[in-house]
XYZ file of C-alpha atoms in Angstrom:
690
model
C -3.298 16.198 7.649
C -0.905 17.122 10.282
C 2.119 16.032 11.807
C -0.334 15.271 14.463
C -2.725 12.852 13.258
C -0.026 11.432 10.846
C -0.189 6.904 11.673
C -3.329 5.372 11.874
C -6.461 6.458 12.915
C -8.454 5.415 15.192
C -11.528 7.376 14.892
C -12.461 6.780 11.859
C -12.408 3.317 11.778
C -15.895 3.462 15.199
C -17.782 4.755 12.333
C -18.703 1.775 10.995
C -23.252 2.886 11.549
C -24.331 5.573 8.860
C -23.303 9.144 9.128
C -26.065 11.544 9.931
C -28.116 12.908 7.029
C -26.878 15.596 5.439
C -29.705 19.083 5.035
C -29.975 18.497 1.348
C -30.812 14.975 1.909
C -33.592 15.780 4.850
C -35.025 18.454 2.663
C -35.015 15.360 -0.351
C -37.193 12.601 1.606
C -40.243 14.357 1.356
C -39.971 15.013 -2.666
C -39.158 11.040 -3.658
C -42.452 8.999 -4.196
C -41.890 5.092 -3.672
C -42.149 4.347 -7.337
C -39.994 6.824 -8.358
C -37.178 5.238 -5.566
C -38.167 1.144 -6.268
C -37.010 2.193 -9.904
C -34.253 4.415 -8.870
C -33.109 1.194 -6.423
C -33.336 -1.325 -9.835
C -31.427 0.695 -10.972
C -28.335 1.893 -8.479
C -28.654 -2.117 -7.862
C -28.072 -3.167 -12.344
C -24.764 0.259 -12.344
C -23.202 -1.952 -9.204
C -23.625 -5.404 -10.785
C -22.176 -3.913 -14.094
C -19.483 -2.433 -11.731
C -18.855 -6.209 -10.416
C -18.864 -8.162 -14.235
C -16.736 -5.676 -15.309
C -14.415 -6.287 -12.693
C -14.010 -9.510 -12.995
C -14.232 -9.892 -16.850
C -10.905 -7.670 -16.657
C -9.210 -8.719 -13.659
C -6.237 -11.397 -13.720
C -5.958 -12.884 -10.132
C -7.735 -15.537 -9.225
C -9.985 -13.779 -6.054
C -10.348 -10.749 -8.963
C -11.271 -13.761 -11.533
C -13.340 -16.118 -10.136
C -16.185 -13.845 -7.462
C -14.351 -12.120 -4.751
C -15.043 -9.148 -5.941
C -17.132 -5.880 -3.929
C -18.795 -3.402 -6.381
C -20.393 -0.658 -4.985
C -21.580 3.084 -5.021
C -20.645 4.750 -1.540
C -23.372 8.533 -0.734
C -20.717 11.932 -0.568
C -20.241 10.975 3.307
C -18.994 7.343 2.315
C -21.563 4.914 3.272
C -22.135 2.201 1.105
C -25.610 2.313 0.164
C -25.314 -0.200 -2.708
C -23.697 -3.253 -3.993
C -22.939 -6.161 -5.590
C -21.225 -9.052 -4.104
C -20.891 -12.293 -2.614
C -18.806 -11.194 -0.422
C -20.818 -9.523 2.131
C -18.239 -8.635 4.836
C -17.070 -5.222 2.887
C -20.634 -4.864 2.416
C -19.462 -3.207 5.396
C -16.042 -2.979 5.649
C -16.101 -0.662 2.382
C -16.416 2.296 3.803
C -14.387 2.167 6.156
C -11.606 3.950 3.575
C -13.973 5.701 1.926
C -14.494 7.927 4.713
C -10.990 7.888 5.928
C -10.602 9.783 1.965
C -13.852 12.531 2.854
C -12.178 13.317 6.354
C -8.763 13.771 5.654
C -8.164 14.447 1.238
C -11.377 16.848 0.249
C -9.682 19.935 2.736
C -6.494 18.943 1.849
C -4.668 21.216 -0.936
C -1.708 18.989 -1.393
C -4.708 16.418 -1.737
C -7.399 17.016 -2.753
C -10.709 14.781 -4.271
C -11.659 16.307 -8.154
C -13.501 14.423 -10.223
C -10.860 12.182 -12.911
C -9.038 11.146 -8.796
C -8.531 7.563 -8.320
C -7.207 6.366 -4.573
C -6.363 3.354 -3.828
C -6.057 0.706 0.080
C -4.572 -2.044 1.409
C -4.047 -1.314 4.868
C -6.389 -3.881 6.716
C -6.515 -1.597 10.010
C -8.828 0.321 7.398
C -10.537 -2.453 4.901
C -10.798 -4.556 7.551
C -9.245 -7.926 6.658
C -5.981 -8.653 5.964
C -3.079 -6.583 3.062
C -4.661 -9.008 -0.230
C -7.730 -7.141 0.335
C -7.275 -4.220 -1.262
C -9.722 -1.569 -3.162
C -9.750 1.282 -5.422
C -12.670 4.459 -5.176
C -13.022 7.154 -7.590
C -15.075 10.140 -5.972
C -18.141 11.206 -8.804
C -19.087 14.920 -9.446
C -21.630 16.463 -11.440
C -21.068 19.678 -12.077
C -18.431 20.586 -10.002
C -20.874 19.128 -6.641
C -19.353 15.743 -5.525
C -22.596 13.603 -5.309
C -20.862 10.205 -4.406
C -18.296 7.674 -5.229
C -18.610 4.373 -6.538
C -15.392 1.478 -5.280
C -14.356 -1.717 -5.607
C -12.340 -4.204 -3.131
C -10.916 -7.265 -4.410
C -8.730 -9.874 -2.932
C -5.352 -9.637 -5.076
C -3.273 -13.234 -4.851
C -0.130 -11.404 -3.788
C 0.562 -7.784 -1.638
C 4.332 -8.092 -1.443
C 5.298 -9.874 2.007
C 7.541 -12.510 3.310
C 6.204 -14.736 1.914
C 4.154 -15.545 -1.322
C 0.363 -14.951 -2.050
C -1.009 -12.145 0.394
C -0.962 -14.162 3.559
C 2.160 -14.366 5.590
C 2.408 -17.717 8.741
C 5.076 -16.891 9.807
C 5.393 -12.391 10.718
C 6.003 -11.989 13.577
C 4.799 -7.829 12.367
C 3.383 -6.082 10.355
C 6.811 -5.042 8.495
C 6.839 -8.635 7.644
C 3.195 -8.477 5.245
C 4.695 -6.264 2.802
C 3.039 -3.594 1.086
C 0.312 -1.594 3.506
C -1.547 1.434 1.581
C -3.993 4.018 3.391
C -6.219 5.582 1.429
C -3.818 7.821 -1.083
C -4.160 9.186 -4.210
C -3.013 7.075 -7.607
C -4.734 9.081 -10.397
C -5.345 12.435 -11.238
C -7.187 13.970 -14.684
C -9.000 10.287 -16.025
C -4.944 8.853 -15.636
C -3.274 6.892 -12.732
C -0.102 7.748 -12.008
C 2.752 5.560 -13.462
C 5.373 6.420 -10.409
C 3.521 5.036 -8.551
C 2.025 2.284 -9.921
C 5.835 1.218 -11.005
C 6.397 1.751 -6.444
C 3.441 -0.477 -5.960
C 5.311 -3.100 -8.811
C 8.324 -3.626 -7.041
C 6.749 -4.207 -4.072
C 4.975 -6.908 -5.277
C 6.561 -10.458 -6.974
C 3.641 -10.475 -9.888
C 3.090 -6.284 -10.808
C 1.615 -7.818 -13.903
C -1.917 -8.710 -11.851
C -1.095 -6.028 -9.286
C -1.563 -3.537 -12.518
C -4.332 -5.370 -13.465
C -6.282 -5.819 -10.936
C -6.388 -1.829 -10.410
C -6.935 -1.233 -14.001
C -10.066 -3.170 -13.631
C -11.275 -1.704 -10.089
C -10.404 1.279 -12.189
C -12.032 0.585 -15.356
C -15.271 -0.762 -13.113
C -15.229 2.477 -11.142
C -15.670 4.681 -14.183
C -17.812 2.773 -15.956
C -20.218 3.284 -12.717
C -19.809 7.338 -13.041
C -21.116 7.326 -16.265
C -24.356 5.806 -15.696
C -24.577 7.375 -12.741
C -24.261 10.950 -14.280
C -26.264 9.497 -17.041
C -29.372 8.928 -14.065
C -28.302 12.593 -12.439
C -28.863 14.118 -15.618
C -32.021 12.775 -15.506
C -33.581 12.713 -12.076
C -31.365 16.222 -10.631
C -29.257 15.819 -8.465
C -31.681 17.018 -5.171
C -32.924 13.252 -6.095
C -29.964 11.385 -6.880
C -28.545 12.228 -2.871
C -31.227 11.805 -1.472
C -32.918 9.054 -3.046
C -29.533 7.398 -1.726
C -29.280 8.052 1.287
C -33.424 6.456 1.820
C -31.680 2.901 0.908
C -30.218 2.944 3.877
C -32.283 4.252 6.269
C -35.178 1.869 4.898
C -32.922 -0.685 5.183
C -32.311 -0.158 8.817
C -35.790 0.468 9.916
C -36.864 -2.604 7.950
C -33.683 -4.785 9.895
C -34.659 -3.069 12.827
C -38.324 -4.492 12.863
C -37.044 -8.187 12.037
C -34.351 -7.730 15.020
C -37.652 -7.168 17.349
C -39.721 -10.270 16.472
C -36.269 -12.598 17.867
C -37.329 -13.208 21.004
C -35.502 -11.775 23.944
C -32.107 -13.698 25.209
C -28.794 -13.884 25.261
C -26.798 -16.514 22.715
C -23.341 -17.499 23.771
C -20.457 -19.626 21.832
C -16.879 -20.984 22.538
C -15.265 -21.487 19.506
C -11.846 -22.527 18.493
C -9.189 -23.494 16.212
C -6.579 -25.329 16.284
C -3.809 -23.544 14.609
C -1.277 -20.074 15.873
C 1.191 -19.671 11.850
C 2.932 -22.062 11.410
C 2.490 -23.935 15.024
C 0.007 -26.083 16.475
C -1.490 -24.370 19.251
C -5.316 -23.612 20.847
C -6.968 -20.365 21.117
C -9.995 -19.162 21.643
C -12.914 -17.175 20.596
C -15.787 -16.624 22.956
C -18.645 -14.986 21.034
C -21.480 -13.934 22.985
C -24.987 -12.477 21.416
C -27.269 -11.088 23.774
C -30.818 -9.865 21.755
C -33.159 -6.852 23.234
C -35.787 -5.481 21.673
C -34.208 -4.524 17.987
C -30.433 -4.706 18.992
C -28.273 -7.794 18.899
C -24.644 -7.013 21.043
C -21.515 -8.705 20.435
C -19.423 -9.003 23.186
C -16.081 -11.229 23.764
C -15.095 -11.859 27.194
C -12.841 -14.330 27.958
C -11.379 -14.634 23.785
C -7.624 -15.208 23.729
C -5.361 -12.493 24.450
C -3.155 -10.397 20.934
C -0.543 -12.342 20.125
C 2.415 -10.571 20.273
C 4.065 -11.915 17.352
C 2.052 -14.260 15.234
C -0.366 -12.650 12.481
C -3.697 -14.180 13.848
C -4.785 -11.340 15.005
C -7.020 -8.722 13.577
C -8.725 -5.598 14.204
C -12.176 -5.524 15.303
C -13.406 -4.039 12.408
C -12.892 -7.076 10.838
C -15.512 -8.767 12.703
C -18.294 -6.672 12.485
C -17.424 -6.741 8.323
C -17.543 -11.321 8.617
C -20.556 -11.031 10.912
C -22.447 -9.703 7.593
C -21.507 -13.533 5.992
C -24.089 -14.609 8.574
C -27.068 -11.221 8.373
C -26.723 -10.743 4.539
C -26.604 -14.508 3.973
C -29.246 -15.766 5.697
C -30.769 -13.700 8.300
C -31.012 -10.588 6.742
C -31.242 -12.239 2.613
C -34.518 -10.166 2.370
C -32.722 -6.515 3.230
C -30.258 -4.787 1.168
C -26.185 -5.095 2.250
C -25.110 -1.679 2.973
C -24.303 -0.590 6.343
C -27.598 0.421 7.562
C -27.094 -2.966 8.709
C -25.204 -2.237 11.236
C -27.892 -0.314 12.808
C -29.057 -2.711 14.488
C -25.830 -4.026 16.010
C -23.296 -3.018 18.971
C -20.494 -4.897 20.085
C -18.230 -4.795 22.827
C -14.546 -5.463 22.237
C -11.867 -6.215 24.979
C -8.726 -4.676 24.807
C -5.330 -7.341 24.430
C -7.402 -9.257 22.493
C -7.303 -11.824 20.336
C -10.295 -9.600 17.814
C -8.709 -6.158 18.973
C -5.612 -5.866 17.303
C -2.873 -2.641 18.199
C 0.212 -1.667 17.667
C 2.042 -3.230 14.842
C 1.155 -6.600 15.590
C 0.721 -9.088 12.282
C -2.519 -9.670 11.007
C -2.031 -11.654 8.036
C -3.475 -14.684 8.349
C -6.628 -12.234 10.280
C -8.544 -14.863 7.790
C -8.560 -17.577 10.591
C -9.982 -15.816 13.171
C -12.440 -13.787 11.575
C -13.871 -17.237 10.162
C -14.001 -19.000 13.214
C -16.090 -16.338 14.975
C -17.862 -15.938 11.771
C -18.573 -19.453 12.553
C -20.212 -19.340 16.626
C -22.306 -16.584 14.508
C -23.877 -19.548 12.359
C -24.284 -22.073 15.925
C -25.493 -18.958 17.898
C -27.530 -17.774 14.872
C -29.744 -20.796 14.294
C -30.504 -20.939 17.975
C -31.515 -17.304 17.828
C -32.653 -17.580 14.655
C -35.536 -21.350 14.465
C -38.496 -19.704 16.413
C -38.617 -17.585 13.359
C -37.620 -19.091 10.475
C -36.220 -22.215 11.188
C -35.847 -22.930 7.225
C -33.270 -20.356 7.929
C -31.729 -21.377 11.149
C -28.902 -23.616 8.635
C -25.471 -25.491 8.860
C -22.717 -23.822 8.559
C -20.177 -23.916 5.401
C -17.032 -25.408 5.815
C -15.417 -22.926 7.447
C -11.370 -24.090 7.387
C -9.904 -22.803 4.366
C -7.679 -25.941 3.495
C -5.646 -23.561 -0.084
C -2.752 -23.993 -1.471
C -0.495 -20.640 -1.637
C 1.667 -20.492 -4.353
C 4.663 -18.211 -5.840
C 7.379 -18.533 -8.539
C 7.115 -17.776 -12.248
C 4.944 -19.881 -14.995
C 5.486 -21.521 -17.832
C 5.485 -18.642 -20.212
C 8.258 -17.239 -18.156
C 6.294 -15.111 -16.022
C 6.227 -13.793 -12.037
C 3.577 -15.488 -10.219
C 1.742 -15.317 -6.616
C -1.971 -15.859 -5.763
C -3.916 -19.054 -4.125
C -5.590 -21.589 -6.054
C -9.610 -21.650 -6.780
C -10.180 -24.309 -5.033
C -11.033 -21.857 -2.390
C -14.837 -21.533 -3.908
C -15.726 -25.499 -3.536
C -16.876 -25.967 0.051
C -19.557 -27.407 0.295
C -22.991 -25.547 1.905
C -23.956 -26.780 5.727
C -27.748 -28.954 5.407
C -30.467 -27.383 5.912
C -33.301 -28.343 7.932
C -35.682 -30.271 5.243
C -32.266 -31.218 3.243
C -28.528 -31.490 2.476
C -26.339 -29.261 1.367
C -24.895 -28.430 -1.485
C -22.362 -30.497 -2.728
C -19.283 -28.065 -3.820
C -21.335 -24.606 -3.078
C -18.895 -21.692 -3.187
C -17.334 -20.403 -0.026
C -18.852 -19.372 2.912
C -18.218 -15.871 2.976
C -18.063 -15.781 -1.305
C -20.878 -17.523 -2.131
C -21.570 -16.290 -5.984
C -17.914 -16.969 -6.649
C -16.759 -20.422 -8.099
C -13.753 -22.332 -8.788
C -12.224 -22.008 -11.917
C -12.324 -25.426 -14.443
C -8.856 -26.770 -14.197
C -7.763 -26.198 -18.426
C -8.206 -22.235 -17.508
C -5.557 -22.465 -14.091
C -3.176 -24.912 -16.090
C -3.332 -22.263 -19.201
C -0.981 -20.605 -16.711
C -0.038 -21.859 -13.449
C 2.657 -24.263 -13.357
C 0.043 -27.223 -12.114
C -1.224 -30.122 -14.084
C -4.544 -31.297 -12.366
C -4.483 -34.923 -11.466
C -7.623 -35.192 -10.366
C -10.890 -32.693 -9.414
C -13.696 -33.493 -7.734
C -15.873 -34.696 -4.915
C -14.698 -37.038 -1.978
C -16.540 -39.590 0.111
C -16.796 -38.578 3.709
C -15.904 -34.643 3.803
C -19.007 -33.229 4.967
C -20.708 -33.918 7.915
C -23.143 -36.666 9.307
C -26.613 -36.034 9.709
C -30.100 -36.081 9.361
C -29.534 -34.282 6.116
C -26.208 -33.939 5.636
C -23.430 -31.369 4.461
C -22.651 -30.755 0.990
C -19.762 -32.478 0.144
C -16.418 -30.437 -0.544
C -13.464 -31.061 -2.972
C -10.503 -33.040 -3.416
C -7.510 -32.034 -5.632
C -4.270 -33.445 -6.957
C -1.458 -31.147 -9.088
C 1.886 -31.944 -9.978
C 4.441 -29.445 -10.065
C 4.294 -29.145 -14.286
C 6.477 -26.883 -16.470
C 9.382 -25.780 -14.508
C 11.778 -26.035 -12.121
C 10.585 -25.661 -8.897
C 7.329 -24.056 -7.597
C 7.207 -21.827 -4.032
C 4.105 -24.067 -2.329
C 2.664 -24.657 1.143
C -1.110 -24.224 1.776
C -3.065 -21.310 5.216
C -6.135 -23.129 6.785
C -6.947 -24.855 10.014
C -8.706 -27.711 11.290
C -5.830 -30.696 10.960
C -5.923 -31.950 14.919
C -9.535 -31.515 15.773
C -12.959 -29.947 12.982
C -13.106 -26.489 11.989
C -16.818 -27.227 11.747
C -19.488 -27.821 14.027
C -22.707 -29.014 13.635
C -26.157 -28.405 14.322
C -29.254 -29.791 16.302
C -27.097 -32.654 16.579
C -25.276 -33.116 13.713
C -22.190 -33.802 12.866
C -18.645 -31.457 12.609
C -16.596 -31.579 9.245
C -13.134 -33.942 9.689
C -10.051 -32.765 9.895
C -8.082 -32.179 6.863
C -3.962 -32.775 6.215
C -2.635 -32.079 3.321
C -0.258 -34.757 1.331
C 3.206 -34.281 -0.540
C 5.349 -37.047 -2.523
C 8.069 -35.746 -3.633
C 10.670 -37.339 -6.143
C 7.667 -38.770 -7.424
C 6.841 -40.919 -9.784
C 3.585 -39.609 -11.120
C 5.665 -38.394 -15.057
C 6.310 -41.573 -15.377
C 3.754 -42.870 -14.302
C 1.129 -40.713 -16.492
C 4.182 -41.428 -19.523
C 2.924 -44.930 -19.082
C -1.278 -43.867 -19.180
C -1.237 -46.804 -16.354
C -4.789 -47.950 -14.551
C -4.104 -47.879 -11.603
C -3.454 -44.162 -10.928
C -5.936 -42.604 -7.952
C -8.782 -40.327 -9.620
C -10.562 -39.947 -6.077
C -9.241 -38.731 -2.255
C -10.385 -42.297 -1.416
C -7.933 -44.048 -3.918
C -4.621 -42.043 -2.554
C -4.328 -43.935 0.531
C -5.405 -46.845 -1.022
C -2.616 -50.068 -1.286
C -2.920 -50.187 -5.426
C -2.062 -46.620 -6.176
C 1.419 -47.299 -7.613
C 3.075 -43.228 -7.068
C 6.152 -43.836 -4.497
C 8.474 -40.830 -3.256
C 9.046 -38.885 -0.495
C 5.390 -39.293 1.315
C 5.032 -36.392 3.798
C 2.120 -34.994 5.772
C 1.108 -31.885 6.289
C -1.521 -29.791 8.886
C -3.879 -27.502 6.737
C -0.767 -24.672 7.058
C 1.780 -25.870 5.543
C 4.256 -23.793 5.399
C 6.138 -22.688 2.151
C 8.545 -24.519 0.377
C 10.394 -25.738 -2.735
C 7.963 -28.007 -4.787
C 10.002 -29.708 -7.362
C 9.121 -30.170 -11.136
C 6.504 -33.385 -10.662
C 6.771 -33.851 -7.021
C 2.922 -33.840 -6.157
C 0.518 -31.999 -3.680
C -3.123 -33.323 -2.567
C -5.465 -31.686 -1.219
C -9.346 -31.607 0.512
C -11.575 -28.859 0.697
C -14.161 -29.488 3.750
C -17.654 -30.291 3.450
C -20.363 -27.900 5.444
C -22.005 -29.450 8.395
C -23.983 -31.863 9.099
C -27.842 -31.427 10.815
C -29.569 -33.217 12.613
C -29.358 -36.458 14.512
C -27.574 -39.094 11.640
C -30.292 -41.872 12.518
C -33.206 -40.002 11.045
C -31.679 -39.616 7.805
C -33.697 -41.685 5.578
C -31.583 -45.154 5.166
C -32.649 -43.580 1.185
C -30.879 -41.142 1.015
C -28.162 -43.598 2.298
C -28.055 -46.266 -0.223
C -28.235 -43.332 -2.878
C -24.972 -41.504 -1.566
C -23.071 -44.794 -2.144
C -24.663 -45.841 -5.396
C -22.490 -42.178 -6.096
C -20.143 -42.651 -3.994
C -20.143 -40.461 -1.777
C -19.846 -42.771 1.266
C -18.552 -45.569 2.362
C -19.680 -48.933 4.014
C -18.312 -48.216 7.470
C -20.373 -45.172 7.834
C -23.679 -46.471 6.428
C -23.237 -49.013 9.138
C -21.945 -46.985 12.029
C -22.563 -43.928 11.636
C -26.652 -44.243 9.748
C -27.082 -47.639 10.934
C -28.559 -49.026 8.543
C -28.918 -52.484 7.494
C -28.566 -53.532 2.955
C -26.446 -55.940 1.133
C -23.575 -54.834 -0.095
C -23.548 -55.788 -3.504
C -27.330 -54.944 -4.659
C -27.546 -52.138 -2.168
C -31.025 -53.563 -0.896
C -31.740 -51.470 1.713
C -33.278 -53.909 4.939
C -36.393 -51.684 6.233
C -36.981 -53.892 9.065
C -33.706 -54.823 9.981
C -32.754 -50.754 10.230
C -35.593 -50.412 12.472
C -34.548 -52.922 14.693
C -30.691 -51.262 14.756
C -30.864 -48.010 15.167
C -33.539 -49.092 17.769
C -31.117 -50.767 19.512
C -28.122 -47.888 19.056
C -31.247 -45.213 21.145
C -30.903 -48.109 23.826
C -27.717 -47.541 24.289
C -27.298 -43.927 24.206
C -29.518 -44.000 27.227
C -27.764 -46.595 28.521
C -25.156 -43.680 28.063
C -26.567 -41.006 30.071
C -25.727 -38.863 33.143
C -27.052 -36.440 35.405
C -25.694 -33.100 33.721
C -23.772 -32.550 37.427
C -22.318 -35.721 36.964
C -20.606 -34.500 33.414
C -19.824 -31.166 34.361
C -17.599 -32.097 37.000
C -16.068 -34.845 35.176
C -15.477 -32.017 31.900
C -13.658 -29.759 33.974
C -11.103 -31.663 35.332
C -9.920 -32.909 31.812
C -7.557 -30.172 30.536
C -5.144 -29.889 27.103
C -1.637 -31.112 26.869
C -0.108 -27.779 28.209
C 2.342 -27.190 24.796
C -1.338 -26.424 23.724
C -1.906 -23.205 25.454
C 0.878 -21.502 24.760
C -1.307 -18.737 23.300
C -4.159 -19.803 24.798
C -3.907 -18.054 28.313
C -5.116 -19.049 30.780
C -7.290 -21.909 31.126
C -10.261 -22.489 30.620
C -11.072 -17.897 31.051
C -8.206 -16.543 29.166
C -9.133 -13.107 31.093
C -8.662 -14.907 34.567
C -4.979 -15.263 34.014
C -1.373 -13.427 32.406
C -1.265 -12.894 28.047
C 1.311 -14.686 26.336
C 4.663 -12.692 27.128
C 6.866 -10.364 24.356
C 8.151 -11.713 21.341
C 11.085 -14.183 22.168
C 9.338 -15.234 25.996
């Protein structure tokens, strides 16, 4: 690398679509028959799956143990051809660091790419998300010829920023965000470089976890490397490289065919967030999808400007990566997940915008912005695809986070810094023909797990007071969203823990319903300092709450310094015995709530998943509260009357619009928004300190 190119490589991050086919790959295509190709795909998927399982079993962080893992096989040019994951955005983002290695290090004599090497990265400019997402890859050689790379990208819970837990809500520049390593060599001759690991350890609050996670990635890569060499021994190098490239071509062709079946049109979806780091303020992502022939184009005019000293900014590649959550998981669910899918996408990002970060602006809570965009994809995508596959036009999973983040020392006197695994316990969105799944996972990690509480307690300084589904945590509708998880924790074993949480959606819903379905309700954090919880536990007090709703009943005997916080709660010391209560949202609703089968409402009452108030005022059903016996005739009358009342509230659209345009949020909420309602029509927010 020359002096001229030190710093960020703006060119390589643009290469998200597959590289042109090499002459060797092209010549191999006619020699690959369909049967051999199908067998090859199956074997490669099994190799990737083994890599993923190995990574999860050997790692230490919450993300690695519970499924925030993507393991892939990349072509010799860096395209991700095969991946085993539920983390769909890494299906296109993991390739950028590999392409960087191919571009910069293969011919660089001071670095080089040789058999036995290992490369690491976590700079979000190349990884696409934030510094806590760390990757490792190894080159695979066959008889001294580079044939491919294997690699694992996993969320590790700590990256050494000015706040623990991998995300820095108060960051004012990238220099507050800890380790930001571009793709770099950390191993040679099948051995990791101990001096580099020592340096990483010195930069991290939880060095044990970080190093174990690095070694877990490497072990998985080496297993996959051996499997690939065995396969090449059987089929030959030309077949292997040609077939690996064919996966991308077949995927791209199939994606184009499916997109071409959609009706041409323009689909718009503005999305808003109610938090900027620890502050309550409004921002906007204005999404426009234009579908024409076999292409879908993203554009984002009138999105909030880039924030000079707030960590909500995201690099554009992160937005493209998050679009794969929708495309891989829902619309193109029957196709392989790789960057061949991007052949159907084009994009245009405005300069100086929240979703196109430049310079040294912080990006450590960019997942908020990326998630907000992904929710817009669910809303616009459902409308775009309904005519083709109505059963896949679903409501969104919960997309506002709501996750504790912590740092300190555990009961074994070991350093810790991470997030709790309940991020993987959100509710799935309602579907056109049934309710969403309760506690389904994370929308971005649909194959993830939230751990059992005993495992979390075994090496974390918490005692769980309860963890279960909680009432009305979802969006209502003809079909309701899946319920989310509510839980309470007490600081335990140690004198104190640095605790906070991250997310958005405390002032207005983070996740809207579809086709008339209700949004997921706003959520907030409750803490109780100087709690009497230990005394109550010692007494085996039977009145202690064991669900989120009982927490707020008058009979709750817990006492102390009771505080309520926005879901983005800044890090603060929580002392031994203090308690921390967190709701994780459910999925959004689908369809008109008054079309819901009354018997389904009765079942939710029986299962303690909803309340009498909701049953009567949202679903409009009549029943006996003691016996839960439904009155079908009265229910029909009540619903008919409710529809008449709705019609009486209606007004002509022109009248509604004129009234709507007079409304305006309070000025303090527009501090970072840009010009209201269209950010592009005014000056951007000022520089830091303004």
